[in-house]
Coordinates of C-alpha atoms and ligand atoms in Angstrom, one line a residue:
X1 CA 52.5 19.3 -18.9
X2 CA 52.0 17.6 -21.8
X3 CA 53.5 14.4 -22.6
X4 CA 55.3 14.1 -26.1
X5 CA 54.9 11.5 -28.9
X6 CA 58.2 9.7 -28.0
X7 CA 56.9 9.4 -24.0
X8 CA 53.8 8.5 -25.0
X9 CA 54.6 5.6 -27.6
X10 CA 57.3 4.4 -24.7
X11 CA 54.3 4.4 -21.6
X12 CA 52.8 2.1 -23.7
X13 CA 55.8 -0.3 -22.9
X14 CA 55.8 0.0 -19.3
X15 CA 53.1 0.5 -16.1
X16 CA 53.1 2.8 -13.8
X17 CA 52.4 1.9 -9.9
X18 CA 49.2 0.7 -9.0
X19 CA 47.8 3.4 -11.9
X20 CA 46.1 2.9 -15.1
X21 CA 48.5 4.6 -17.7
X22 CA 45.1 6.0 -19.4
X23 CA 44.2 7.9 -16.1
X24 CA 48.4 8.7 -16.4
X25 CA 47.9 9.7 -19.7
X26 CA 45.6 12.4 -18.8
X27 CA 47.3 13.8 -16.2
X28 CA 50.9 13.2 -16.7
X29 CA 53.4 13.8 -14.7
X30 CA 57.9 13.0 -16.5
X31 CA 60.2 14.3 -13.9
X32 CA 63.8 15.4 -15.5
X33 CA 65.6 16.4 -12.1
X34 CA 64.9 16.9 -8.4
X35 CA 66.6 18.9 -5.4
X36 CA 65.7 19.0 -1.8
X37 CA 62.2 19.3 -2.0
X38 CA 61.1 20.3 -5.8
X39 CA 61.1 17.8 -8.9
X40 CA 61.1 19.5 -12.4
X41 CA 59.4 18.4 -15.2
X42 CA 60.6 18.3 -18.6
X43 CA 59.0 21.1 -19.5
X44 CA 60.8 23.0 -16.5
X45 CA 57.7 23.2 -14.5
X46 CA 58.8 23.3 -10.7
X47 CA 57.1 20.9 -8.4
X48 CA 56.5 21.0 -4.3
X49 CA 57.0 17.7 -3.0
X50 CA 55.1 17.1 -0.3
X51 CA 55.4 13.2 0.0
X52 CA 59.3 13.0 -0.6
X53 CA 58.6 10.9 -3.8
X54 CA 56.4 8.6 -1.7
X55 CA 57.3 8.6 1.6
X56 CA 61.1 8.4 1.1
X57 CA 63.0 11.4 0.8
X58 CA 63.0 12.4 4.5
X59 CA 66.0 14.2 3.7
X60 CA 64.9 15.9 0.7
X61 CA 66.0 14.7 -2.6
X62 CA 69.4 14.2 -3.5
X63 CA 70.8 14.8 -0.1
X64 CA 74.6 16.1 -0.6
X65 CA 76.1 14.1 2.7
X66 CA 74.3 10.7 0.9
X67 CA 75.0 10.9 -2.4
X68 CA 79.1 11.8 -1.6
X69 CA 78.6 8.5 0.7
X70 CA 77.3 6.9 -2.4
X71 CA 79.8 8.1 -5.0
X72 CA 82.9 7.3 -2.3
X73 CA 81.8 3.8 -2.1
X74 CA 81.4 3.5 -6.0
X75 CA 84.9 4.1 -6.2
X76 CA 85.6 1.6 -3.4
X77 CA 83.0 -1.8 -3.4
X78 CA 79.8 -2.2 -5.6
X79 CA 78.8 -5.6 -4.6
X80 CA 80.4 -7.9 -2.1
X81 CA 79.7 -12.1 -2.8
X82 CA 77.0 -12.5 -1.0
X83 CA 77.3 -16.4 -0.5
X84 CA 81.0 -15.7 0.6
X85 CA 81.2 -12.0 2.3
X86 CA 79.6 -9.4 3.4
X87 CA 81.1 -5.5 2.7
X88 CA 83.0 -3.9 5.5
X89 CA 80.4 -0.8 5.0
X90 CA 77.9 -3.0 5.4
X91 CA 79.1 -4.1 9.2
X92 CA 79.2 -0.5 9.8
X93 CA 75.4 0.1 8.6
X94 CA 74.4 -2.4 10.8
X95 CA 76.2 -1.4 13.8
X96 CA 74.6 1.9 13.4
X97 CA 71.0 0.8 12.9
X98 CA 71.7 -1.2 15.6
X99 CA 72.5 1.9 17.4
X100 CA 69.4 4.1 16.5
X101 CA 66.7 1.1 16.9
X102 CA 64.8 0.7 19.8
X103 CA 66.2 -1.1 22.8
X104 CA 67.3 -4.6 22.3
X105 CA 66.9 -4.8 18.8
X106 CA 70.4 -4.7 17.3
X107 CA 70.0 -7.6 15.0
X108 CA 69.5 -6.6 11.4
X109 CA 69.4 -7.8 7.7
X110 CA 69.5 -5.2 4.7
X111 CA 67.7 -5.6 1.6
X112 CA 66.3 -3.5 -1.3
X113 CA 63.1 -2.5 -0.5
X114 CA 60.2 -2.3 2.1
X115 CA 58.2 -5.8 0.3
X116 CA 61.9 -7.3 0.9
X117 CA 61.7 -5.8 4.8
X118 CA 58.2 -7.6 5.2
X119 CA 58.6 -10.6 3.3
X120 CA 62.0 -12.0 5.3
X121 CA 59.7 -10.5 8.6
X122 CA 56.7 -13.1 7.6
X123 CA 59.8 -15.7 7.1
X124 CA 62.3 -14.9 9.7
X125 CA 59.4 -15.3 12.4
X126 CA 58.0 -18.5 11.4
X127 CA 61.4 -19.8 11.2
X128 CA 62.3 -18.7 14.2
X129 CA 59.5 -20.5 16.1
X130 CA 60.0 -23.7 14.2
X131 CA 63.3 -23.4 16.1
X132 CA 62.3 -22.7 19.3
X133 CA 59.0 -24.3 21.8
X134 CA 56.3 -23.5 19.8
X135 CA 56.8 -25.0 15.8
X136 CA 53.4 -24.7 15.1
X137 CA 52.8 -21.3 15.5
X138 CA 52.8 -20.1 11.8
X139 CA 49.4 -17.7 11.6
X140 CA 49.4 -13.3 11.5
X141 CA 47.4 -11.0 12.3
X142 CA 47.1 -7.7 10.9
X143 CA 44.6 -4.8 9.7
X144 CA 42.5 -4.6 6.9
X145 CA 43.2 -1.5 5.1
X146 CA 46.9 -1.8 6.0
X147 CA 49.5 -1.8 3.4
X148 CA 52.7 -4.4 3.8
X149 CA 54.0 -4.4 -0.1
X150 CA 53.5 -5.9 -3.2
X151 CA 55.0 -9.5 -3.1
X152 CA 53.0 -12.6 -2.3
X153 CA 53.3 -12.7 1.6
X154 CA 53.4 -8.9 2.0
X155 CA 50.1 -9.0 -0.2
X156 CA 48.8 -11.4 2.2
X157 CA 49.0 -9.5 5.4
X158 CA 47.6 -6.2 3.8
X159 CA 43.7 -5.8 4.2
X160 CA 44.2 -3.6 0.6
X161 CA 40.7 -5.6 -0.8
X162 CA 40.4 -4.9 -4.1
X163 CA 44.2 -4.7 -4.7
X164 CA 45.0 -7.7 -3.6
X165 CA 41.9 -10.2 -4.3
X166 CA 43.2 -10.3 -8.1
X167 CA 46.1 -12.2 -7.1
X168 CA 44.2 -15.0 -5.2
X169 CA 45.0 -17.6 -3.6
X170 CA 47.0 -16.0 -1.9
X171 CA 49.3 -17.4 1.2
X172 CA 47.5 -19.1 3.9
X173 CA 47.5 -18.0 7.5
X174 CA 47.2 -14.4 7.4
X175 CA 44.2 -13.1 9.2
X176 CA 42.4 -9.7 9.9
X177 CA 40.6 -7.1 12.2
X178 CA 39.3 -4.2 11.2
X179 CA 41.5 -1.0 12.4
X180 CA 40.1 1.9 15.1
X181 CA 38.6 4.3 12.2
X182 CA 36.2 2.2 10.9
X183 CA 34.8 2.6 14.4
X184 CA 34.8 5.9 15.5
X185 CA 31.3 6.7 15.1
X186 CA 29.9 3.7 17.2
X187 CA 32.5 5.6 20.2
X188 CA 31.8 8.6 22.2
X189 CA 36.1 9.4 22.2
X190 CA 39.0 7.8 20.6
X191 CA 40.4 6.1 23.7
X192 CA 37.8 3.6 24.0
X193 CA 37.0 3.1 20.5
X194 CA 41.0 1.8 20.3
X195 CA 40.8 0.0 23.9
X196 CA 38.1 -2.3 21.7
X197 CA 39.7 -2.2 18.4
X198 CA 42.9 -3.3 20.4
X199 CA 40.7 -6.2 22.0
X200 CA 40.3 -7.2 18.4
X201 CA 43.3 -9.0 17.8
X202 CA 43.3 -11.1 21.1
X203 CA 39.6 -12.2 20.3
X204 CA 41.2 -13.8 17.1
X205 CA 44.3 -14.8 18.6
X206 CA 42.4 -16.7 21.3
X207 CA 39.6 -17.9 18.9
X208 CA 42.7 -19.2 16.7
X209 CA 44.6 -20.9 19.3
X210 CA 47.5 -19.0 20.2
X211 CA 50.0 -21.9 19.9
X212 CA 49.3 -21.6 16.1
X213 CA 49.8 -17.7 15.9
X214 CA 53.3 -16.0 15.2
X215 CA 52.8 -12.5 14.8
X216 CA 50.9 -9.4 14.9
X217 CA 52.0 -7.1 12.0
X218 CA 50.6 -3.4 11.3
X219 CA 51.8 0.0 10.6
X220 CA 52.1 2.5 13.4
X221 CA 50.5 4.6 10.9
X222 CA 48.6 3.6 8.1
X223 CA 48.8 5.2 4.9
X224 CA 46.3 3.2 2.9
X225 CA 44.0 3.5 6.2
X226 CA 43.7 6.9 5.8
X227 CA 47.1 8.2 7.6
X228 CA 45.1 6.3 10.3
X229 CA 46.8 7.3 13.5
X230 CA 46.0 4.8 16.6
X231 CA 46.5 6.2 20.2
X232 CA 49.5 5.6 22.1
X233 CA 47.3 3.0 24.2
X234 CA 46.1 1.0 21.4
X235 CA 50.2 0.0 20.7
X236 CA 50.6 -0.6 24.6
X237 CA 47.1 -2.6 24.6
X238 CA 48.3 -5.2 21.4
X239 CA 52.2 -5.1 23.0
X240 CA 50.6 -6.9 26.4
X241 CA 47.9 -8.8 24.4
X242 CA 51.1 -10.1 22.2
X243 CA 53.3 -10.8 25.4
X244 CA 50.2 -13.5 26.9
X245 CA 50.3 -15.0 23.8
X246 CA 53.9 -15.3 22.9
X247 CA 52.8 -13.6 19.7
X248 CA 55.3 -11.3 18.1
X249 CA 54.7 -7.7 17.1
X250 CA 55.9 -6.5 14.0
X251 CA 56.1 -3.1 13.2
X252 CA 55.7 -2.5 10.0
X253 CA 57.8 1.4 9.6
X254 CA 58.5 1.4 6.3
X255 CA 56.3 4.8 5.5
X256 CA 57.1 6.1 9.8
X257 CA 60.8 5.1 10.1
X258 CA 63.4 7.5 10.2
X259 CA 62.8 10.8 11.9
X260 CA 59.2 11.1 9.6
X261 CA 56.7 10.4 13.1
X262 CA 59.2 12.3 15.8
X263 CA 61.2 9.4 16.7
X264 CA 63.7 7.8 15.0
X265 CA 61.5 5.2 14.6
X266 CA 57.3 5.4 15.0
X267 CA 58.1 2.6 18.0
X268 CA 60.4 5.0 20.3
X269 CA 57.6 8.2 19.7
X270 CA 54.5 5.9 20.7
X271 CA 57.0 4.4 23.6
X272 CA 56.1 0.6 22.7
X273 CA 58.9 -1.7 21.4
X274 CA 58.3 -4.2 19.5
X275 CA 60.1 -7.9 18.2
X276 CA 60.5 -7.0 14.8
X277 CA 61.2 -3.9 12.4
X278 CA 60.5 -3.8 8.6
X279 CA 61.9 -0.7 7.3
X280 CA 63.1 0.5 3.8
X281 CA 62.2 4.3 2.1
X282 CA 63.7 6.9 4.2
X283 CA 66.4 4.6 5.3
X284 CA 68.5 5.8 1.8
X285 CA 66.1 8.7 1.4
X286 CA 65.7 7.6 -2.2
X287 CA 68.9 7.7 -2.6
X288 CA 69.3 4.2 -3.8
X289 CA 66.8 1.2 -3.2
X290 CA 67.4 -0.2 1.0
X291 CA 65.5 -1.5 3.3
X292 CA 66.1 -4.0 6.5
X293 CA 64.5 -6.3 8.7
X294 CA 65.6 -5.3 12.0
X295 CA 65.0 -8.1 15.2
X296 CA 65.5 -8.2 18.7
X297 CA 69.4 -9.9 19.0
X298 CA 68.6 -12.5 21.4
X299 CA 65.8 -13.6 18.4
X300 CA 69.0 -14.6 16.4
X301 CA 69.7 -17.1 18.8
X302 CA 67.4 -19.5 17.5
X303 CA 69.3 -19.8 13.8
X304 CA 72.5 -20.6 15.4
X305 CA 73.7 -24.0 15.3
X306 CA 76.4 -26.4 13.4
X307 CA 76.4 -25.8 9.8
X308 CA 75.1 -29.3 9.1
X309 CA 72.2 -28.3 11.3
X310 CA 70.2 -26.3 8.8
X311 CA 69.2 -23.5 11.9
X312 CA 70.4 -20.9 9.6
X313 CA 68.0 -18.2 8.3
X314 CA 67.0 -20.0 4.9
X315 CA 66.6 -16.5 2.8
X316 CA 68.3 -14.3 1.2
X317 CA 68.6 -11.9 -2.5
X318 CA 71.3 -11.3 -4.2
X319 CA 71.3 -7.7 -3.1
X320 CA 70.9 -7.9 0.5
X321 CA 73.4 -5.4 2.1
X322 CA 74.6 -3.9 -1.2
X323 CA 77.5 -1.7 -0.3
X324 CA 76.5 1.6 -1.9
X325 CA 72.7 0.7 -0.1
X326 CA 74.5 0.5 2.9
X327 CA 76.3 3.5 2.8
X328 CA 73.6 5.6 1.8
X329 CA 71.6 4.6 4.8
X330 CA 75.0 4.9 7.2
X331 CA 75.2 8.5 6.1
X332 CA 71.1 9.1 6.2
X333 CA 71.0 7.9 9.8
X334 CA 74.7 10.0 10.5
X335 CA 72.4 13.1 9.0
X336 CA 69.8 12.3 11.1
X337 CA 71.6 12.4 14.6
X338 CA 74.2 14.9 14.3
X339 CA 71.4 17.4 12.9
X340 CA 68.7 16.6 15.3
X341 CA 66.2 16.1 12.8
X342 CA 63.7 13.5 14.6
X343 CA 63.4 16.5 17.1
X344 CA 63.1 18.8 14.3
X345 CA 60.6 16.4 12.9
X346 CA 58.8 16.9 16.1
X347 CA 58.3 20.9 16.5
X348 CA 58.1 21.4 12.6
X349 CA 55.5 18.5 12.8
X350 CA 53.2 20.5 15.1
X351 CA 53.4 23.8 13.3
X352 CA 52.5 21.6 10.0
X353 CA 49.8 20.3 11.8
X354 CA 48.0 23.7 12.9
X355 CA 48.8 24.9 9.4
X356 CA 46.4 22.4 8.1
X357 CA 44.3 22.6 11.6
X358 CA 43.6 26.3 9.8
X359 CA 41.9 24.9 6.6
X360 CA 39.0 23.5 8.5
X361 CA 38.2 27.1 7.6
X362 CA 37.2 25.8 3.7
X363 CA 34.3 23.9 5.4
X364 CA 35.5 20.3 3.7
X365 CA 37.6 18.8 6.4
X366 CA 36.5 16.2 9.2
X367 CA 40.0 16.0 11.1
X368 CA 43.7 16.5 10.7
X369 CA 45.7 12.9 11.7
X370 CA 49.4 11.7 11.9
X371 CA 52.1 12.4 14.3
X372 CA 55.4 14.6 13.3
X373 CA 55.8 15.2 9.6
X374 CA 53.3 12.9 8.4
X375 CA 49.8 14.1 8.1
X376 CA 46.7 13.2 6.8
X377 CA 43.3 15.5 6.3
X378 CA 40.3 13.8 5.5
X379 CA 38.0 15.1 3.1
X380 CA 34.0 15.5 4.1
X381 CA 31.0 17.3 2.4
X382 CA 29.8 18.3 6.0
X383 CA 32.4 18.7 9.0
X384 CA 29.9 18.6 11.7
X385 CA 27.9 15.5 10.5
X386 CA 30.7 14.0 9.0
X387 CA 29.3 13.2 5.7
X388 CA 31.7 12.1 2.9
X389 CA 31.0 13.5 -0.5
X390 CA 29.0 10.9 -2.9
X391 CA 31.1 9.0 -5.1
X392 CA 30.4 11.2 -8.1
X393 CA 31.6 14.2 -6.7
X394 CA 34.7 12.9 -4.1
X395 CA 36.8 16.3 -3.7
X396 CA 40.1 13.6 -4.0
X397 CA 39.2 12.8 -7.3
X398 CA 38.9 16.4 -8.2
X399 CA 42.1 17.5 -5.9
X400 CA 44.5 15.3 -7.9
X401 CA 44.1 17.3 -11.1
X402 CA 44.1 20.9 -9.3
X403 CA 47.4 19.7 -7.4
X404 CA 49.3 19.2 -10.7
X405 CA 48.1 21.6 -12.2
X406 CA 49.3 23.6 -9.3
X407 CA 52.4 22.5 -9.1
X408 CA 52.6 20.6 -5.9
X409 CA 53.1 16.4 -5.2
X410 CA 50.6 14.7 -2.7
X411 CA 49.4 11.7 -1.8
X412 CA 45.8 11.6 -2.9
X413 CA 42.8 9.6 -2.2
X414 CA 39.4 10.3 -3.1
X415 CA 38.8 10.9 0.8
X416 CA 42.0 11.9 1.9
X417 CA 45.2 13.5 1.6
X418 CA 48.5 13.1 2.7
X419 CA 51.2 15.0 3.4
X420 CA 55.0 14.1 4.5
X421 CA 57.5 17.0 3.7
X422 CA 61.1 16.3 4.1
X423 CA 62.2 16.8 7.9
X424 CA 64.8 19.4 6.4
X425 CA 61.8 21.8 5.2
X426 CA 62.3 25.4 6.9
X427 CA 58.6 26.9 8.2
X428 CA 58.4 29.0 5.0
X429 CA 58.6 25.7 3.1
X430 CA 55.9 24.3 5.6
X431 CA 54.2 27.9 5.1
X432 CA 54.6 27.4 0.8
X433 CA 53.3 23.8 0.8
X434 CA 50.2 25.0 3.3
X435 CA 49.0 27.9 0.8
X436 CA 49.8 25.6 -2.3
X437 CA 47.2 23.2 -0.8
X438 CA 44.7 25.6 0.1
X439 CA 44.4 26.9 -3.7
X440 CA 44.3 23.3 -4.3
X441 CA 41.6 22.9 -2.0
X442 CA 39.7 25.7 -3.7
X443 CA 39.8 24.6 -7.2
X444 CA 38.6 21.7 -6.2
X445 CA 35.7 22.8 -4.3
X446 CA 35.1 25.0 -7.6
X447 CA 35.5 21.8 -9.7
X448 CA 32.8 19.9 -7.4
X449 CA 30.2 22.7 -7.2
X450 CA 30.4 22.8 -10.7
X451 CA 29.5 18.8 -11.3
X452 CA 26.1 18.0 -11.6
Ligands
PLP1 N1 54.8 -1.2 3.9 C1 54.3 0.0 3.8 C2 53.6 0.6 5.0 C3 54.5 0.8 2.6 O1 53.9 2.0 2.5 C4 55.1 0.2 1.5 C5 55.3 0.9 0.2 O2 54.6 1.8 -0.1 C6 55.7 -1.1 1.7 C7 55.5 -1.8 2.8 C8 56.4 -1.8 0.5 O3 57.6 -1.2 0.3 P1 58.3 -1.2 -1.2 O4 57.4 -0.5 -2.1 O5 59.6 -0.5 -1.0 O6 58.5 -2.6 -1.5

C-alpha cells in the first residue's frame, strides 16, 4: 500500500513498536478494520493474520461473544474506585481464572497489559519473602534472549541485549543463563542438551547463595528466542531445582496463555506448575488491553495482616481490574471452555505443524518448533549443515517485504518466523496461511539469489 501525505506527516508524530518509522515508511502497513482472522488496509487490501495482531487475538479479531460482553458492561460499570471497590465483574473474572489456572493457583490481580503482569510478578515476589523466612532473598534468574516487557523490571529480566542495554542501569539483581538453543550443536539430542541447560540456573543459584534468590522467571516458549521450545524435562528439571532452593518459578505466558500451546495455559501442556503466572494478550483477545498476575492462594497469605501492619501488597494502577477488561477476559475464557478450543488448539496445532513440516521441501529450513498453534521455522542457507545465511543476504530480511506484499501478517526475524493463527482457524484457513507462506518463501529465495 502506499501511505498518504496526511499518514505520513502524522508518523512523524508518533513511533511505532520497537521499529524505525523510516524502515515503516518503506513498507507500510494502516489497518482500517479487522474480522476473525483478516485486517484491511485502507486501501482495501485483505490481510491473513497469522500472529493474531501479535500474539493476541486467540480468538480471532473482534470476537462476537467478547465484544457483546464488552458493550453490556459499557452500559453497566466503566471504572470501579479502585482505592475503595472493586467491580462485581471483576470478582467473577477472577473466580473464573481462578478456575482455568493450574492447580492451586487461584489468587489473581488484573491489570492492563503483559509489562503490568511481569512487573507486580518481580514485586509481588520480593514482597512476599520480605514477609515470610527468607527477607533477603530479592535476586532472578532468567534467559537471555527472553522477552518479559518493556518497563524497567520487565526490561531487566529479559536477555533482549541490544534492546535493552540503551536503557542502562537498569534494576539490580536480575541475572542470566543462556537458554537450550544456543547449545544444540555442542549435544548429540535435545534431551541432554536441556538436562544441562536446566543445570544452568542451579549453578547460578548456588554460586549466588540461594537465601538471596527469589525467582526463576522465563517463557515456556520464547518468542524473541526463536519460538525456542524447551522439552517437557527441562520445565520438570528447573521446577525441582526451584523447590531445593525455595526459589519461585515464574512463568512468564503472556505470548502461550490461553488455549495458544494446547493447554489452557503452556504450564498444564508441559505438566509443570509453577508459583506464579504473568499473563495478558489472549486473555481479552485484543479485545481491550488485560492482563493478570496469577499466584498460588496460600502465597497471599503473607500480605495479610492488620491494616496498620503495612503486609499489604504495596502496588497497584489505576486500571487494575477495569470492568470492561474483565469482562472481556470472562467471556474469552467462557469461549474457550464451552468450545473446546485448547483441544482444538491441540489437533489443529499438529496439522499446522506438518503443513510447515512440508516446506522443508524449499531447501531453506533447519527445523519446525513450538507446541499447538504457535510455531516457529527457522530459516538456514543449508538444512543439513545448518548454515545460517550471511548477514547480507538473511531470507527474514527479504521475507518481510514479500509477506506484505503478499498479503499475509507474520512475525519476522531475519532467522525465523513465526506463526500463531487464531485457535478458531478451520484447516482450510491453516491450508490458506500454509500456501500464502510458501509463495512468500519463494519470493524471497528469488529476492536472495538475486543479491550479490
Ligand atoms: N512477555 C512476553 C513473553 C511478551 O511477548 C510480551 C509482549 O510482547 C510481554 C511480556 C509484554 O507484554 P505487553 O506488551 O502487553 O506489555
Amino acid at each position: 500500500m502506499k501511505l498518504s501525505p496526511r499518514h505520513e506527516k502524522l508518523l512523524a508524530r508518533t513511533f511505532l513498536d520497537y521499529r524505525a518509522t523510516s524502515d515503516f515508511v518503506d513498507l507500510p502497513l494502516v489497518v482500517e478494520r479487522a474480522e476473525g482472522l483478516y485486517y484491511w488496509d485502507v486501501e482495501g487490501k485483505r490481510y491473513f493474520d497469522a500472529i493474531g495482531g501479535i500474539f493476541v487475538a486467540v480468538l480471532g479479531h473482534g470476537h462476537p461473544r467478547v465484544v457483546e460482553a464488552v458493550r453490556r458492561q459499557l452500559g453497566q460499570l466503566t471504572l470501579a474506585p479502585p482505592l475503595h471497590g472493586i467491580a462485581t465483574i471483576t470478582l467473577d473474572f477472577i473466580e473464573r481464572l481462578g478456575e482455568v489456572a493450574p492447580a492451586g493457583l487461584n489468587f489473581a490481580k488484573p491489570f492492563s497489559g503483559g509489562s503490568e503482569s511481569v512487573e507486580a510478578a518481580l514485586k509481588f515476589a520480593r514482597q512476599y519473602f520480605r514477609q515470610s523466612d527468607h527477607p533477603h532473598k530479592h535476586k532472578f534468574v532468567s534467559l537471555y534472549r527472553g522477552y518479559h516487557g518493556g518497563t524497567f523490571g520487565a526490561m531487566a529480566a529479559s536477555g533482549t541485549g541490544k534492546r535493552t542495554a540503551k536503557f542502562e542501569p537498569l534494576p539490580g539483581g536480575f541475572l542470566k543463563v543462556m537458554p537450550p538453543l544456543a547449545y544444540r550443536d555442542r549435544f548429540g539430542d535435545w534431551e541432554a542438551c536441556n538436562r544441562f541447560c536446566a543445570q544452568l540456573f542451579e549453578d547460578v543459584i548456588v554460586h549466588e547463595d540461594p537465601d538471596t534468590v527469589a525467582g526463576v522467571i522465563l517463557e515456556p516458549i520464547s518468542n524473541t528466542g526463536g519460538i525456542s521450545t524447551p522439552t517437557d524435562d527441562y520445565f520438570r528439571l528447573i521446577r525441582e531445582i526451584c523447590d531445593r532452593h525455595q526459589v519461585l518459578l515464574i512463568f512468564d505466558e503472556i505470548i502461550t496463555g490461553f488455549a495458544r500451546t494446547g493447554g489452557m495455559f503452556a504450564a498444564q501442556a508441559i505438566g509443570v506448575t509453577p508459583d506464579l503466572i504473568c499473563s495478558g494478550k489472549g486473555l481479552s483477545s485484543g479485545v481491550v488491553p488485560l492482563g493478570a498476575m496469577i499466584a498460588r492462594g496460600d502465597m497471599a497469605a503473607a500480605f495479610v495482616g492488620r491494616a496498620d501492619s503495612d503486609r499489604h501488597f504495596a502496588h497497584g494502577h489505576t486500571y487494575s481490574g477495569n470492568p470492561l477488561a474483565a469482562a472481556a477476559g470472562l467471556a474469552v475464557i467462557d469461549e474457550i471452555v464451552e468450545q473446546r478450543l485448547v483441544e482444538r488448539a491441540r489437533v489443529l496445532g499438529e496439522y499446522l505443524a506438518a503443513k510447515l513440516e512440508g516446506l522443508k521441501r524449499l531447501g531453506c529450513i533447519r527445523e519446525v518448533r513450538g507446541r499447538g498453534l504457535l510455531r516457529g521455522v527457522e530459516l538456514v542457507e543449508d538444512p543439513v549443515t545448518g548454515r545460517p545465511f550471511p548477514p547480507e543476504r538473511k531470507l527474514g530480511n527479504a521475507l518481510r517485504r514479500a509477506a506484505i506484499e503478499r498479503g499475509i501478517i507474520l512475525r519476522i526475524d531475519p532467522d525465523w518466523f513465526a506463526v500463531a493463527p487464531a485457535v478458531i482457524a478451520t484447516e482450510a484457513q491453516i491450508d490458506e496461511l500454509c500456501a500464502l507462506v510458501e509463495q512468500c518463501l519463494i519470493d524471497a529465495l528469488e529476492q536472495v539469489a538475486n543479491r550479490p
